[in-house]
Amino acid sequence: ALVYEWSGLTQLGKALEQQLGLQHVLVVPGDYNDDETVLTLLGKEAAQQFLSTIANEQVVAVTGGKSVASLAQFLQPVDHQQNITFVAARGGIGHEMHMQANTLVATFAMQMDAQHRTLFLPEHLSEQAYQAMLTEPMVTEIMAYYDRADCVIHGIGSAEEMAIRRNTSAEDLRILEEKGAVSEAFGYYFNAEGQIVHRIRTIGIQLEQVEKCKHIIAVAAGKQKVNAMLSYFKVAPKQTIFITDEAAAKAIAERL
Ligand code: G3H
């Protein structure tokens, strides 16, 4: 019965792959919103995908969040990966130390016996501070890494949840709502049509740099994120490998 279950999920993944126009969609059983242990399956599958795509001398940009954090325990050194560098895809994210990009790159690097680069900056910079930061050597160094990134591992958030998590001001929350922000990925907010409606003013990887990457691993699960997923997949680069759970995959399939 279990084999049958998994093969059903493989079919579901294949159907979504075609409909969303992505390179690969992998579906793990369960519903993350009902059962947090689904995150373990998600992390295991995502880590396997990542380890099978990684090659020597590659730069891997990593965003924050629980979904990306779920890969950590399944990462391990593999023969064909010398000189991997994990780079924090963005500056800080306020409170949640254990799931911010800076923490995750350090953990991933430790697990894989690889290098890492962090970037500690406030989440929201004033225009003036932002312009000044752009000339700082530590910032130009990390931006050079973004430019040559081979792979990105990222989560997809619901715009509202991410704005709250980031302590966005009441004024900015109102703007996001007014602009119809539905999803968030790498600090960009997208509307239901997949258009960028807002970007957090902090140093981070640009969408154009993500698009140039050979491999993109997107990890997100739970029915509650379905609107966000559908919004982001309107713009997701074709080379994206998406790892999700059964509940989200079924809900997406019903909407396509
Ligand atoms: O950008 C979106 C967030 O990384 C999603 O975070 O995986 O904790 O829901 P999460």
Short mmCIF file of C-alpha atoms and ligand atoms in Angstrom, two decimals:
data_model
loop_
_atom_site.label_atom_id
_atom_site.label_comp_id
_atom_site.label_asym_id
_atom_site.label_seq_id
_atom_site.Cartn_x
_atom_site.Cartn_y
_atom_site.Cartn_z
CA ALA A 1 0.00 0.00 0.00
CA LEU A 2 2.85 2.34 0.86
CA VAL A 3 4.51 1.70 -2.49
CA TYR A 4 1.22 2.51 -4.18
CA GLU A 5 0.96 5.72 -2.13
CA TRP A 6 4.43 6.88 -3.15
CA SER A 7 3.86 6.04 -6.80
CA GLY A 8 0.63 8.09 -6.66
CA LEU A 9 2.65 11.00 -5.32
CA THR A 10 5.20 10.56 -8.10
CA GLN A 11 2.37 10.88 -10.63
CA LEU A 12 1.07 13.95 -8.85
CA GLY A 13 4.55 15.47 -8.93
CA LYS A 14 4.86 14.78 -12.66
CA ALA A 15 1.50 16.39 -13.37
CA LEU A 16 2.46 19.51 -11.41
CA GLU A 17 5.85 19.64 -13.12
CA GLN A 18 4.12 19.99 -16.48
CA GLN A 19 1.43 22.35 -15.35
CA LEU A 20 3.75 24.65 -13.45
CA GLY A 21 6.50 24.39 -16.06
CA LEU A 22 9.18 23.42 -13.54
CA GLN A 23 12.12 21.08 -13.94
CA HIS A 24 11.03 18.70 -11.23
CA VAL A 25 8.33 18.49 -8.53
CA LEU A 26 8.71 16.07 -5.63
CA VAL A 27 5.82 15.37 -3.29
CA VAL A 28 6.21 13.87 0.19
CA PRO A 29 3.20 12.32 1.97
CA GLY A 30 1.16 14.22 4.58
CA ASP A 31 0.09 17.73 5.49
CA TYR A 32 2.63 19.96 7.14
CA ASN A 33 -0.10 22.18 8.59
CA ASP A 34 -1.49 19.18 10.53
CA ASP A 35 1.73 17.41 11.28
CA GLU A 36 5.08 19.12 11.71
CA THR A 37 7.01 15.88 11.22
CA VAL A 38 6.27 16.24 7.50
CA LEU A 39 9.10 18.77 7.56
CA THR A 40 11.55 15.91 8.16
CA LEU A 41 10.43 14.13 4.97
CA LEU A 42 10.60 17.41 3.11
CA GLY A 43 14.11 18.15 4.33
CA LYS A 44 15.32 14.66 3.49
CA GLU A 45 13.98 14.79 -0.07
CA ALA A 46 15.26 18.34 -0.63
CA ALA A 47 18.70 17.45 0.72
CA GLN A 48 18.89 14.41 -1.59
CA GLN A 49 17.98 16.56 -4.57
CA PHE A 50 20.55 19.13 -3.61
CA LEU A 51 23.32 16.60 -3.02
CA SER A 52 22.65 14.98 -6.38
CA THR A 53 22.97 18.29 -8.26
CA ILE A 54 25.95 19.83 -6.48
CA ALA A 55 29.37 19.81 -8.13
CA ASN A 56 32.88 21.01 -7.32
CA GLU A 57 33.68 24.70 -6.72
CA GLN A 58 30.05 25.79 -6.56
CA VAL A 59 28.50 28.75 -4.78
CA VAL A 60 25.17 28.03 -3.13
CA ALA A 61 22.95 30.90 -1.94
CA VAL A 62 20.63 29.98 0.93
CA THR A 63 17.59 31.85 2.29
CA GLY A 64 16.07 31.56 5.78
CA GLY A 65 12.96 29.84 7.10
CA LYS A 66 11.91 26.53 8.61
CA SER A 67 11.54 24.78 5.27
CA VAL A 68 15.13 25.46 4.21
CA ALA A 69 16.34 24.69 7.74
CA SER A 70 14.81 21.21 7.37
CA LEU A 71 17.62 20.16 4.99
CA ALA A 72 20.34 20.62 7.59
CA GLN A 73 20.27 17.24 9.33
CA PHE A 74 20.38 15.42 5.97
CA LEU A 75 23.39 17.18 4.52
CA GLN A 76 26.66 15.34 4.58
CA PRO A 77 29.97 15.47 2.74
CA VAL A 78 29.80 13.74 -0.63
CA ASP A 79 32.77 12.79 -2.82
CA HIS A 80 32.04 14.99 -5.78
CA GLN A 81 31.79 18.25 -3.88
CA GLN A 82 35.09 19.94 -3.19
CA ASN A 83 35.17 23.66 -2.36
CA ILE A 84 31.49 24.37 -1.95
CA THR A 85 30.66 27.79 -0.52
CA PHE A 86 27.28 28.46 1.10
CA VAL A 87 26.36 32.14 1.03
CA ALA A 88 23.58 33.83 3.03
CA ALA A 89 21.15 35.05 0.36
CA ARG A 90 20.21 38.09 2.44
CA GLY A 91 21.06 40.07 5.56
CA GLY A 92 19.35 39.35 8.87
CA ILE A 93 15.72 38.65 9.59
CA GLY A 94 15.18 40.16 13.02
CA HIS A 95 14.39 37.75 15.81
CA GLU A 96 14.52 34.22 14.56
CA MET A 97 18.18 33.46 14.85
CA HIS A 98 17.92 29.70 14.35
CA MET A 99 16.23 29.97 10.97
CA GLN A 100 17.86 32.94 9.39
CA ALA A 101 20.05 32.56 6.32
CA ASN A 102 23.21 33.49 8.23
CA THR A 103 22.73 30.69 10.73
CA LEU A 104 21.72 28.15 8.09
CA VAL A 105 24.80 28.68 5.92
CA ALA A 106 27.03 28.08 8.93
CA THR A 107 25.14 24.87 9.78
CA PHE A 108 25.04 23.63 6.17
CA ALA A 109 28.77 24.27 5.78
CA MET A 110 29.54 22.42 8.98
CA GLN A 111 27.44 19.43 7.92
CA MET A 112 29.13 19.24 4.52
CA ASP A 113 32.61 20.22 5.55
CA ALA A 114 32.31 23.24 3.24
CA GLN A 115 32.89 27.02 3.38
CA HIS A 116 30.35 29.71 4.19
CA ARG A 117 29.88 33.48 3.98
CA THR A 118 27.52 35.45 6.16
CA LEU A 119 26.11 38.95 5.97
CA PHE A 120 24.88 40.61 9.14
CA LEU A 121 22.84 43.67 8.31
CA PRO A 122 19.60 45.11 9.66
CA GLU A 123 16.46 43.83 7.96
CA HIS A 124 15.21 47.25 6.91
CA LEU A 125 17.74 49.89 5.83
CA SER A 126 17.03 53.54 5.15
CA GLU A 127 17.75 54.60 1.56
CA GLN A 128 20.81 56.49 2.79
CA ALA A 129 22.17 53.57 4.82
CA TYR A 130 21.50 51.20 1.92
CA GLN A 131 23.44 53.36 -0.55
CA ALA A 132 26.34 53.64 1.91
CA MET A 133 26.38 49.85 2.46
CA LEU A 134 26.74 49.17 -1.26
CA THR A 135 30.33 50.42 -1.16
CA GLU A 136 31.38 48.47 1.96
CA PRO A 137 33.94 45.76 1.12
CA MET A 138 32.04 43.06 3.04
CA VAL A 139 28.97 43.88 1.00
CA THR A 140 30.71 44.05 -2.38
CA GLU A 141 32.36 40.71 -1.58
CA ILE A 142 29.05 38.98 -0.92
CA MET A 143 27.46 40.62 -3.96
CA ALA A 144 30.21 39.15 -6.10
CA TYR A 145 29.24 35.73 -4.73
CA TYR A 146 25.59 36.35 -5.68
CA ASP A 147 26.74 37.10 -9.18
CA ARG A 148 28.46 33.78 -9.56
CA ALA A 149 25.97 31.65 -7.62
CA ASP A 150 25.41 28.21 -9.20
CA CYS A 151 22.58 27.12 -6.96
CA VAL A 152 19.93 28.64 -4.70
CA ILE A 153 18.05 26.89 -1.93
CA HIS A 154 15.01 28.90 -0.89
CA GLY A 155 11.63 28.87 0.82
CA ILE A 156 8.38 30.43 -0.33
CA GLY A 157 6.39 32.40 2.24
CA SER A 158 2.92 33.83 2.36
CA ALA A 159 3.36 37.60 2.11
CA GLU A 160 1.31 38.31 5.17
CA GLU A 161 3.05 35.79 7.39
CA MET A 162 6.49 36.97 6.30
CA ALA A 163 5.64 40.63 6.81
CA ILE A 164 4.50 39.88 10.35
CA ARG A 165 7.56 37.73 11.04
CA ARG A 166 9.78 40.56 9.87
CA ASN A 167 8.14 43.10 12.15
CA THR A 168 7.09 45.13 9.13
CA SER A 169 5.68 48.52 10.15
CA ALA A 170 1.91 49.11 10.06
CA GLU A 171 2.50 51.50 7.17
CA ASP A 172 4.40 48.91 5.09
CA LEU A 173 1.84 46.22 5.93
CA ARG A 174 -0.84 48.51 4.54
CA ILE A 175 1.21 49.10 1.38
CA LEU A 176 1.73 45.35 0.88
CA GLU A 177 -1.99 44.75 1.28
CA GLU A 178 -2.86 47.58 -1.08
CA LYS A 179 -0.48 46.21 -3.70
CA GLY A 180 -1.98 42.75 -3.37
CA ALA A 181 1.20 40.99 -2.17
CA VAL A 182 0.55 37.24 -1.92
CA SER A 183 3.94 35.56 -1.80
CA GLU A 184 7.48 36.25 -0.72
CA ALA A 185 10.80 34.72 -1.77
CA PHE A 186 14.37 36.08 -1.38
CA GLY A 187 13.01 39.35 0.04
CA TYR A 188 10.77 40.04 -2.95
CA TYR A 189 7.00 40.26 -2.57
CA PHE A 190 4.84 39.12 -5.52
CA ASN A 191 1.14 39.61 -6.29
CA ALA A 192 -1.25 36.89 -7.48
CA GLU A 193 -0.04 37.42 -11.09
CA GLY A 194 3.56 36.93 -10.03
CA GLN A 195 4.54 40.57 -10.49
CA ILE A 196 7.05 42.06 -8.03
CA VAL A 197 5.15 44.56 -5.91
CA HIS A 198 7.73 45.24 -3.23
CA ARG A 199 11.27 44.45 -2.24
CA ILE A 200 12.85 44.67 1.18
CA ARG A 201 15.61 47.25 1.15
CA THR A 202 18.47 45.12 2.35
CA ILE A 203 21.42 43.55 0.61
CA GLY A 204 20.43 40.25 -0.95
CA ILE A 205 20.49 38.13 -4.06
CA GLN A 206 18.59 39.66 -7.00
CA LEU A 207 15.96 37.81 -8.97
CA GLU A 208 18.12 38.14 -12.13
CA GLN A 209 20.95 36.40 -10.30
CA VAL A 210 18.62 33.61 -9.19
CA GLU A 211 17.47 33.19 -12.79
CA LYS A 212 21.07 32.62 -13.91
CA CYS A 213 21.60 29.73 -11.48
CA LYS A 214 21.92 26.21 -12.87
CA HIS A 215 19.97 24.67 -10.01
CA ILE A 216 17.24 26.13 -7.86
CA ILE A 217 15.76 24.16 -4.98
CA ALA A 218 12.44 25.58 -3.71
CA VAL A 219 11.11 24.05 -0.48
CA ALA A 220 7.61 24.86 0.81
CA ALA A 221 4.77 22.83 2.26
CA GLY A 222 1.26 23.07 3.72
CA LYS A 223 -2.13 24.00 2.27
CA GLN A 224 -1.88 27.41 3.94
CA LYS A 225 0.82 28.39 1.46
CA VAL A 226 -1.01 27.37 -1.70
CA ASN A 227 -1.87 30.93 -2.78
CA ALA A 228 1.71 31.95 -2.16
CA MET A 229 3.05 29.01 -4.16
CA LEU A 230 0.72 29.69 -7.09
CA SER A 231 1.77 33.34 -7.09
CA TYR A 232 5.51 32.60 -6.96
CA PHE A 233 5.34 29.87 -9.62
CA LYS A 234 4.08 32.43 -12.11
CA VAL A 235 7.66 33.75 -12.14
CA ALA A 236 9.75 30.85 -10.89
CA PRO A 237 12.67 30.03 -13.22
CA LYS A 238 12.12 26.83 -15.24
CA GLN A 239 15.14 25.10 -13.69
CA THR A 240 13.40 25.10 -10.29
CA ILE A 241 13.13 21.81 -8.43
CA PHE A 242 10.16 22.12 -6.07
CA ILE A 243 9.79 19.94 -2.98
CA THR A 244 6.41 20.05 -1.28
CA ASP A 245 3.90 17.96 0.65
CA GLU A 246 0.87 16.02 -0.48
CA ALA A 247 -1.67 18.47 0.97
CA ALA A 248 -0.20 21.44 -0.89
CA ALA A 249 0.36 19.45 -4.09
CA LYS A 250 -3.27 18.26 -4.18
CA ALA A 251 -4.59 21.74 -3.44
CA ILE A 252 -2.41 23.20 -6.23
CA ALA A 253 -3.58 20.52 -8.67
CA GLU A 254 -7.20 21.44 -7.95
CA ARG A 255 -6.50 25.06 -8.74
CA LEU A 256 -4.69 24.56 -12.05
O1 G3H B 1 10.80 33.30 2.14
C1 G3H B 1 10.00 32.58 2.70
C2 G3H B 1 10.35 31.95 3.93
O2 G3H B 1 11.65 31.53 3.84
C3 G3H B 1 9.43 30.82 4.31
O3 G3H B 1 9.72 30.43 5.61
O4 G3H B 1 9.84 27.99 5.50
O5 G3H B 1 9.60 29.16 7.68
O6 G3H B 1 7.69 29.10 6.07
P1 G3H B 1 9.19 29.09 6.25
#
